[in-house]
Short mmCIF file of C-alpha atoms in Angstrom, two decimals:
data_model
loop_
_atom_site.label_atom_id
_atom_site.label_comp_id
_atom_site.label_asym_id
_atom_site.label_seq_id
_atom_site.Cartn_x
_atom_site.Cartn_y
_atom_site.Cartn_z
CA MET A 1 91.59 97.39 125.51
CA LYS A 2 92.31 94.26 123.52
CA LYS A 3 94.22 94.84 120.71
CA LEU A 4 93.41 94.82 117.59
CA GLY A 5 95.78 91.88 114.67
CA MET A 6 96.54 93.58 111.30
CA GLY A 7 97.93 92.45 107.46
CA LEU A 8 99.30 93.64 104.79
CA VAL A 9 98.88 92.40 101.46
CA GLY A 10 101.13 94.35 99.06
CA PRO A 11 103.89 96.17 100.45
CA GLY A 12 104.29 99.00 98.08
CA PHE A 13 104.65 102.53 97.95
CA ILE A 14 101.77 103.36 99.68
CA ALA A 15 102.07 100.54 102.34
CA ALA A 16 103.96 102.30 104.46
CA HIS A 17 101.55 104.85 104.15
CA HIS A 18 98.72 102.30 105.95
CA LEU A 19 101.43 100.98 108.26
CA ASP A 20 102.52 104.43 109.56
CA ALA A 21 99.06 105.63 109.82
CA VAL A 22 98.36 102.13 112.08
CA ARG A 23 101.49 102.98 114.63
CA ARG A 24 100.24 105.94 114.99
CA LEU A 25 96.50 104.76 116.81
CA GLY A 26 98.65 103.40 118.65
CA ASN A 27 96.52 100.24 119.87
CA VAL A 28 96.93 98.27 116.66
CA ASP A 29 99.87 95.02 116.46
CA ILE A 30 101.36 95.05 113.16
CA VAL A 31 101.18 90.95 113.00
CA GLY A 32 102.95 91.22 109.85
CA ILE A 33 103.05 91.65 105.11
CA ALA A 34 103.44 89.53 102.55
CA GLY A 35 103.81 90.24 98.66
CA SER A 36 105.14 88.31 95.27
CA SER A 37 106.87 85.99 97.62
CA LEU A 38 108.31 85.18 101.03
CA GLU A 39 112.02 86.72 99.54
CA SER A 40 110.01 90.24 98.46
CA ALA A 41 108.19 90.17 101.58
CA SER A 42 110.84 89.27 103.82
CA LYS A 43 113.05 91.73 102.09
CA ARG A 44 110.03 94.66 102.79
CA ALA A 45 109.82 93.84 106.10
CA ARG A 46 112.54 94.81 107.48
CA GLU A 47 112.27 97.75 105.11
CA LEU A 48 109.45 99.02 107.03
CA GLY A 49 109.85 97.77 110.19
CA VAL A 50 107.32 94.73 110.88
CA GLY A 51 108.59 91.67 112.68
CA HIS A 52 107.12 88.96 110.08
CA ALA A 53 106.70 87.63 106.03
CA TYR A 54 104.56 85.88 105.12
CA ALA A 55 105.39 82.84 101.76
CA SER A 56 101.63 84.49 100.41
CA TYR A 57 98.85 85.99 101.73
CA ARG A 58 96.80 82.74 101.67
CA ASP A 59 99.51 82.03 104.96
CA LEU A 60 98.56 85.97 105.95
CA LEU A 61 94.65 84.96 106.30
CA ALA A 62 95.17 81.93 107.38
CA ASP A 63 96.51 83.18 111.04
CA PRO A 64 93.85 83.86 114.15
CA ALA A 65 96.65 86.62 115.47
CA ILE A 66 95.33 89.21 112.48
CA HIS A 67 92.14 90.76 111.79
CA VAL A 68 92.39 93.06 109.65
CA VAL A 69 93.79 92.32 106.42
CA HIS A 70 95.31 96.35 104.05
CA ASN A 71 95.44 95.68 100.57
CA THR A 72 97.50 97.16 98.77
CA THR A 73 97.96 95.44 95.45
CA PRO A 74 97.88 96.27 92.15
CA ASN A 75 94.45 96.94 91.19
CA HIS A 76 94.94 93.65 89.09
CA LEU A 77 94.02 92.28 92.91
CA HIS A 78 92.05 94.10 95.23
CA ARG A 79 89.60 91.61 93.88
CA GLU A 80 90.26 88.29 94.39
CA VAL A 81 92.87 89.99 98.01
CA SER A 82 90.11 91.14 99.35
CA LEU A 83 87.29 89.26 98.49
CA ALA A 84 89.99 85.81 100.61
CA ALA A 85 90.13 87.93 103.66
CA LEU A 86 86.50 88.93 103.83
CA ARG A 87 85.60 84.86 103.34
CA ALA A 88 88.93 84.15 106.01
CA GLY A 89 86.19 86.08 108.34
CA LYS A 90 88.68 89.32 108.37
CA HIS A 91 88.27 93.29 108.53
CA VAL A 92 89.78 95.00 105.10
CA ILE A 93 90.99 98.38 104.62
CA SER A 94 91.52 98.01 100.62
CA ASP A 95 93.32 101.17 98.95
CA LYS A 96 91.36 102.78 95.99
CA PRO A 97 89.76 101.64 93.92
CA LEU A 98 87.53 99.12 95.30
CA ALA A 99 88.51 97.01 91.63
CA SER A 100 89.38 96.50 88.37
CA SER A 101 85.95 97.43 86.55
CA ALA A 102 82.53 98.11 88.12
CA GLU A 103 82.05 94.36 88.14
CA GLU A 104 84.38 93.98 90.15
CA SER A 105 83.77 96.17 92.49
CA ARG A 106 79.92 95.31 92.79
CA GLU A 107 80.55 91.77 94.28
CA LEU A 108 82.91 93.07 96.78
CA PHE A 109 80.84 95.19 97.83
CA GLU A 110 77.60 92.10 97.70
CA ALA A 111 80.43 89.69 99.83
CA ALA A 112 81.16 92.76 102.32
CA ARG A 113 77.32 92.77 103.42
CA ASP A 114 76.99 89.62 102.90
CA ALA A 115 80.12 89.13 105.85
CA GLY A 116 78.74 91.63 108.19
CA LEU A 117 82.24 93.13 108.21
CA ALA A 118 83.19 96.48 108.02
CA ASN A 119 84.68 97.07 105.08
CA VAL A 120 86.69 100.26 103.89
CA VAL A 121 88.24 102.25 101.33
CA THR A 122 91.33 104.14 101.44
CA PHE A 123 90.21 107.89 99.66
CA ASN A 124 91.87 109.31 102.83
CA TYR A 125 91.53 112.98 101.37
CA ARG A 126 88.67 112.88 102.46
CA GLY A 127 90.32 112.47 106.42
CA HIS A 128 90.78 116.69 106.30
CA ALA A 129 89.15 118.57 108.98
CA LEU A 130 88.43 121.18 105.93
CA ILE A 131 87.29 118.79 104.11
CA GLN A 132 84.93 117.71 106.45
CA GLN A 133 84.55 120.80 107.56
CA ALA A 134 82.76 122.57 103.79
CA ARG A 135 80.64 119.11 104.15
CA SER A 136 78.45 119.98 107.62
CA MET A 137 78.12 123.78 106.37
CA ILE A 138 76.56 122.48 102.90
CA ALA A 139 74.73 120.42 104.81
CA LYS A 140 73.20 123.01 106.85
CA GLY A 141 72.83 125.24 104.35
CA LYS A 142 75.23 127.98 105.47
CA LEU A 143 75.74 128.13 101.10
CA GLY A 144 72.12 128.15 99.76
CA ALA A 145 71.87 126.02 96.96
CA PRO A 146 74.16 123.98 95.41
CA VAL A 147 74.34 124.93 91.64
CA PHE A 148 77.70 124.58 90.35
CA VAL A 149 80.58 122.28 91.12
CA HIS A 150 83.97 122.04 89.95
CA GLY A 151 87.78 120.90 90.16
CA ARG A 152 91.02 119.54 89.20
CA TYR A 153 92.59 116.78 89.79
CA LEU A 154 96.39 117.62 88.12
CA GLN A 155 99.55 116.05 88.19
CA ASP A 156 102.20 115.55 86.43
CA TRP A 157 104.59 112.89 87.51
CA LEU A 158 103.67 110.69 84.01
CA THR A 159 104.96 113.89 81.63
CA ASP A 160 108.55 112.29 80.61
CA GLU A 161 107.54 109.35 77.94
CA SER A 162 110.13 107.49 79.95
CA THR A 163 108.28 107.18 82.82
CA TYR A 164 106.25 103.68 83.02
CA THR A 165 104.08 101.71 85.64
CA TRP A 166 101.84 99.12 85.98
CA ARG A 167 98.28 101.69 86.38
CA LEU A 168 99.49 102.22 82.64
CA ASP A 169 98.71 98.35 82.11
CA PRO A 170 94.76 97.75 81.37
CA LYS A 171 95.21 94.41 82.67
CA LEU A 172 96.49 95.82 86.21
CA GLY A 173 95.17 99.05 86.07
CA GLY A 174 91.45 98.36 84.51
CA ALA A 175 90.43 100.00 82.01
CA SER A 176 91.03 103.71 83.46
CA SER A 177 94.16 104.76 84.05
CA ALA A 178 93.83 108.75 84.60
CA LEU A 179 90.24 108.85 86.39
CA GLY A 180 90.39 105.75 88.46
CA ASP A 181 94.10 106.59 89.80
CA ILE A 182 93.39 110.07 90.91
CA GLY A 183 90.18 111.28 89.08
CA SER A 184 88.45 108.81 91.61
CA HIS A 185 89.31 110.97 94.70
CA TRP A 186 87.24 113.70 92.98
CA CYS A 187 84.80 111.97 92.68
CA ASP A 188 83.88 110.86 95.59
CA LEU A 189 85.11 114.47 97.90
CA ALA A 190 82.85 116.38 95.34
CA GLU A 191 79.57 113.37 96.61
CA HIS A 192 81.63 113.25 99.63
CA VAL A 193 81.65 117.45 100.66
CA THR A 194 77.83 118.09 98.76
CA GLY A 195 76.43 115.07 99.83
CA SER A 196 74.05 114.88 96.51
CA ARG A 197 75.42 111.56 94.27
CA ILE A 198 76.76 112.51 90.43
CA THR A 199 74.10 111.49 88.28
CA ALA A 200 75.33 111.72 84.79
CA VAL A 201 78.47 112.53 82.99
CA LEU A 202 80.49 113.37 79.83
CA ALA A 203 83.55 112.02 79.07
CA ASP A 204 85.78 113.45 76.88
CA LEU A 205 89.54 111.44 76.93
CA HIS A 206 92.84 111.78 75.13
CA THR A 207 96.22 110.07 75.63
CA VAL A 208 98.67 112.21 75.53
CA VAL A 209 101.84 110.61 75.17
CA PRO A 210 100.43 107.50 73.05
CA VAL A 211 103.59 105.50 73.58
CA ARG A 212 106.42 105.08 77.04
CA GLN A 213 109.24 103.30 76.49
CA ALA A 214 109.57 100.78 80.03
CA PRO A 215 111.66 98.22 81.35
CA ALA A 216 111.90 94.98 80.98
CA SER A 217 110.78 94.43 84.28
CA SER A 218 107.91 95.24 85.82
CA ALA A 219 107.69 99.86 87.04
CA LYS A 220 106.85 100.63 90.83
CA ALA A 221 104.64 104.17 90.81
CA PHE A 222 106.84 106.95 90.31
CA ALA A 223 109.79 105.40 90.51
CA LYS A 224 112.47 107.13 88.66
CA GLN A 225 113.55 105.07 84.74
CA ASP A 226 117.16 103.64 84.70
CA ARG A 227 117.81 105.14 81.18
CA SER A 228 120.71 102.92 80.65
CA VAL A 229 118.11 99.88 80.87
CA GLN A 230 117.25 97.93 77.87
CA GLN A 231 113.26 99.12 77.32
CA ARG A 232 110.82 98.01 75.54
CA ALA A 233 107.78 100.64 73.91
CA VAL A 234 105.46 100.07 74.85
CA LYS A 235 101.09 102.08 73.21
CA ILE A 236 99.36 103.30 75.00
CA THR A 237 95.48 102.57 75.84
CA SER A 238 94.33 104.78 78.79
CA GLU A 239 93.24 107.89 79.14
CA ASP A 240 95.93 110.49 80.81
CA LEU A 241 94.15 113.26 80.05
CA ALA A 242 90.27 113.48 80.76
CA SER A 243 87.72 116.53 80.87
CA VAL A 244 83.93 115.70 81.68
CA LEU A 245 81.33 117.26 82.20
CA LEU A 246 79.08 116.18 85.43
CA ARG A 247 74.69 116.50 86.41
CA PHE A 248 73.84 116.07 90.04
CA GLU A 249 71.00 115.16 91.59
CA ASN A 250 70.17 117.49 93.23
CA GLY A 251 70.32 119.72 90.49
CA ALA A 252 72.91 121.28 90.71
CA ARG A 253 76.07 121.13 87.85
CA GLY A 254 79.54 120.61 87.49
CA CYS A 255 82.71 119.86 85.71
CA LEU A 256 86.45 118.02 86.34
CA VAL A 257 89.28 118.31 84.66
CA VAL A 258 91.97 115.44 84.94
CA GLY A 259 95.99 114.73 83.62
CA GLN A 260 99.07 113.50 84.99
CA VAL A 261 101.48 114.47 82.27
CA LEU A 262 101.16 118.44 82.81
CA PRO A 263 104.46 120.20 84.06
CA GLY A 264 104.89 121.22 87.32
CA HIS A 265 101.21 120.41 88.60
CA LYS A 266 102.37 117.75 91.24
CA ASN A 267 99.17 116.98 93.85
CA ASP A 268 97.25 119.41 92.25
CA LEU A 269 93.66 118.53 93.47
CA ARG A 270 91.08 121.33 93.49
CA LEU A 271 86.83 120.95 95.04
CA GLU A 272 84.66 123.69 94.79
CA VAL A 273 81.33 124.68 95.54
CA ASN A 274 79.37 127.89 94.61
CA GLY A 275 75.80 128.10 96.34
CA ARG A 276 72.65 130.09 95.94
CA THR A 277 73.60 132.72 98.62
CA ALA A 278 78.36 131.82 98.90
CA SER A 279 80.79 129.50 98.15
CA VAL A 280 83.65 126.81 99.33
CA ALA A 281 86.98 125.98 98.19
CA TRP A 282 89.49 123.56 99.40
CA GLN A 283 92.95 122.58 98.01
CA GLN A 284 94.89 119.97 98.95
CA GLU A 285 98.40 121.29 98.15
CA GLN A 286 96.83 123.38 100.70
CA PRO A 287 94.85 121.50 103.53
CA ASN A 288 94.67 124.39 106.41
CA GLN A 289 92.84 127.06 104.14
CA LEU A 290 90.07 127.02 103.80
CA TRP A 291 88.11 129.95 100.78
CA LEU A 292 84.72 131.61 100.96
CA GLY A 293 83.03 133.12 98.64
CA HIS A 294 80.42 135.90 99.17
CA HIS A 295 78.29 138.75 96.68
CA ALA A 296 77.64 141.58 98.71
CA GLN A 297 80.62 140.93 101.08
CA ALA A 298 84.19 140.31 101.65
CA ASN A 299 85.89 136.75 100.80
CA THR A 300 87.38 134.92 103.83
CA VAL A 301 89.92 132.21 104.79
CA LEU A 302 89.12 130.93 106.54
CA GLU A 303 91.82 128.08 108.32
CA ARG A 304 92.55 125.18 110.26
CA ASP A 305 91.31 126.03 114.16
CA PRO A 306 89.85 123.78 115.90
CA ALA A 307 88.57 126.14 118.05
CA ARG A 308 86.71 127.09 114.73
CA LEU A 309 85.35 124.61 113.17
CA ASP A 310 81.98 122.35 113.56
CA PRO A 311 82.02 119.39 115.80
CA ALA A 312 81.71 117.77 113.70
CA ALA A 313 84.57 118.28 111.36
CA ARG A 314 86.37 119.34 114.88
CA GLY A 315 88.02 115.80 115.46
CA TYR A 316 89.76 116.11 112.13
CA ALA A 317 92.00 118.83 113.17
CA HIS A 318 94.48 117.26 116.15
CA LEU A 319 96.89 120.37 116.27
CA PRO A 320 96.94 124.06 117.45
CA ALA A 321 96.01 126.85 114.97
CA GLY A 322 99.21 127.29 113.25
CA HIS A 323 100.60 124.09 113.44
CA PRO A 324 100.20 122.62 109.53
CA GLU A 325 97.96 119.53 109.49
CA ALA A 326 98.12 117.46 105.37
CA TRP A 327 98.64 114.30 103.90
CA SER A 328 99.18 112.04 106.11
CA ASP A 329 97.21 113.19 109.09
CA ALA A 330 94.09 112.68 107.16
CA PHE A 331 95.41 109.07 105.97
CA ARG A 332 95.83 108.94 110.41
CA ASN A 333 91.60 109.81 110.35
CA LEU A 334 90.55 107.54 107.61
CA ILE A 335 92.29 104.71 109.58
CA ALA A 336 91.20 105.60 113.42
CA ASP A 337 87.47 105.37 111.94
CA ALA A 338 88.23 102.37 110.08
CA TYR A 339 89.86 100.79 114.02
CA THR A 340 87.10 103.06 115.15
CA TRP A 341 84.32 101.37 113.14
CA ILE A 342 85.92 97.95 113.66
CA ARG A 343 86.31 98.44 117.31
CA ARG A 344 82.18 99.05 117.14
CA GLY A 345 81.50 95.77 115.22
CA GLY A 346 81.17 96.59 112.33
CA THR A 347 77.52 97.19 111.45
CA PRO A 348 76.49 100.21 109.76
CA GLU A 349 74.64 101.74 112.21
CA THR A 350 78.21 102.14 113.69
CA ARG A 351 80.34 103.23 111.29
CA PRO A 352 81.85 106.92 111.31
CA ALA A 353 79.91 109.27 108.73
CA ALA A 354 83.12 110.29 106.99
CA LEU A 355 84.36 106.67 106.55
CA PRO A 356 83.87 105.06 103.18
CA THR A 357 82.87 102.30 102.77
CA PHE A 358 83.19 99.52 99.92
CA ALA A 359 79.31 100.92 98.82
CA ASP A 360 81.34 103.77 98.60
CA GLY A 361 83.93 102.11 96.51
CA TYR A 362 81.78 100.45 94.33
CA ARG A 363 79.45 103.43 93.65
CA ASN A 364 82.28 104.91 92.12
CA SER A 365 83.65 102.14 89.47
CA LEU A 366 80.35 103.14 88.04
CA VAL A 367 80.98 107.44 88.03
CA ILE A 368 84.28 106.18 86.41
CA ASP A 369 82.84 103.57 84.16
CA ALA A 370 80.01 105.67 83.01
CA MET A 371 83.06 108.39 81.63
CA LEU A 372 84.64 105.86 80.04
CA ARG A 373 81.26 104.75 78.32
CA SER A 374 80.41 108.27 77.53
CA HIS A 375 83.66 109.02 75.26
CA ALA A 376 83.92 105.78 73.54
CA ALA A 377 80.13 106.75 71.92
CA GLY A 378 81.48 109.86 71.37
CA GLY A 379 81.12 112.79 73.71
CA VAL A 380 77.83 112.20 74.48
CA TRP A 381 75.77 112.17 78.47
CA GLN A 382 75.68 108.44 80.58
CA ASN A 383 74.14 107.94 83.26
CA VAL A 384 75.11 106.48 85.75
CA ASP A 385 74.18 102.79 87.03
CA GLU A 386 71.67 102.78 89.94
CA PRO A 387 73.98 101.17 92.55
CA ILE A 388 72.70 96.89 92.06
CA ALA A 389 71.81 97.13 96.32
CA SER A 390 69.57 100.61 95.72
CA LYS A 391 67.54 98.09 92.67
CA ARG A 392 66.78 95.58 95.23
CA LYS A 393 66.12 97.84 97.60
CA ASN A 394 62.98 99.05 95.73
CA LYS A 395 62.29 95.53 94.08
CA GLY A 396 61.23 94.69 98.41
CA LYS A 397 63.77 92.64 98.35
CA ARG A 398 67.48 93.21 100.97
CA GLY A 399 69.15 95.85 99.50
#
């Protein structure tokens, strides 16, 4: 099997996990990385054990040894780098969100579609075996008709007012903070597991910490701030707490709570789907258990056991029962699906069913955009815009 060559642009926090997942595949060459300068890229290349550093992402794209580009840059650079990679004939795996706005996401979706290249956005929670189990159970009608979809994504890393990150700067992270950063994961998961789209939202957004102390230089995500360094007061305009009511196309109702200033919650992602005959719930911090709720019989917990999973989920569990698999394993599963798709030619027909694409990233951007519009309008229901591809298809044009 011919080895594919990959290059990574933006060697920050998440980059190490992309590289780890690729290394675990065993059949991909990590050619090199590019950062904001040759100096910074060289430093990170040494730290991450990568053999080559490029002076710019353009130099990386010009290297014929690279077939796949992982875009892990800050949000405001997603469009520029991914678009350039597609135009250079490279397959693209982009960190989420796909871009800083729905308009930019649409542009990337259309560019990827027209280029005929594999395009992936890292909604990595899809890679959990029990998420695929829940999806299969719902698709087979084992819960009956879904009536309520609810959950949360709660964190506390922004609780301290002295914590600051580029994600809070609208010019770098986009108009939304908590919803765009982690709420996007939950929304993608809810739609993927239920097989039904969110069609309307009613959102209440709030900024708990309206002023933060930021260092004079740029701040990395999740980095502890040095209080001895000179700081500046920064007014925060994006939300760090959100409550959202949801309507799904299958008639189900839902609600979501998102926050990043809630003490004690580290990475508390939870999704529950209640059907007419049964319920299912999954929590990211306990990823090897799937709760099954019943009305006239005892509730049960399904442990992650390859022998007991649906065939559609079994391939995402690699260890025997009793051997926990978690976040990095799910991330590896998503990257494995991505490279499987690339080797198959990157056509729509050959895409693994669980793999999120730029179409999903574009779709997700429209959902978050509707939430922002709902709050801006004073907390009223807003319909989620229909993706442009569907509109064109309905008009008899290329979709």
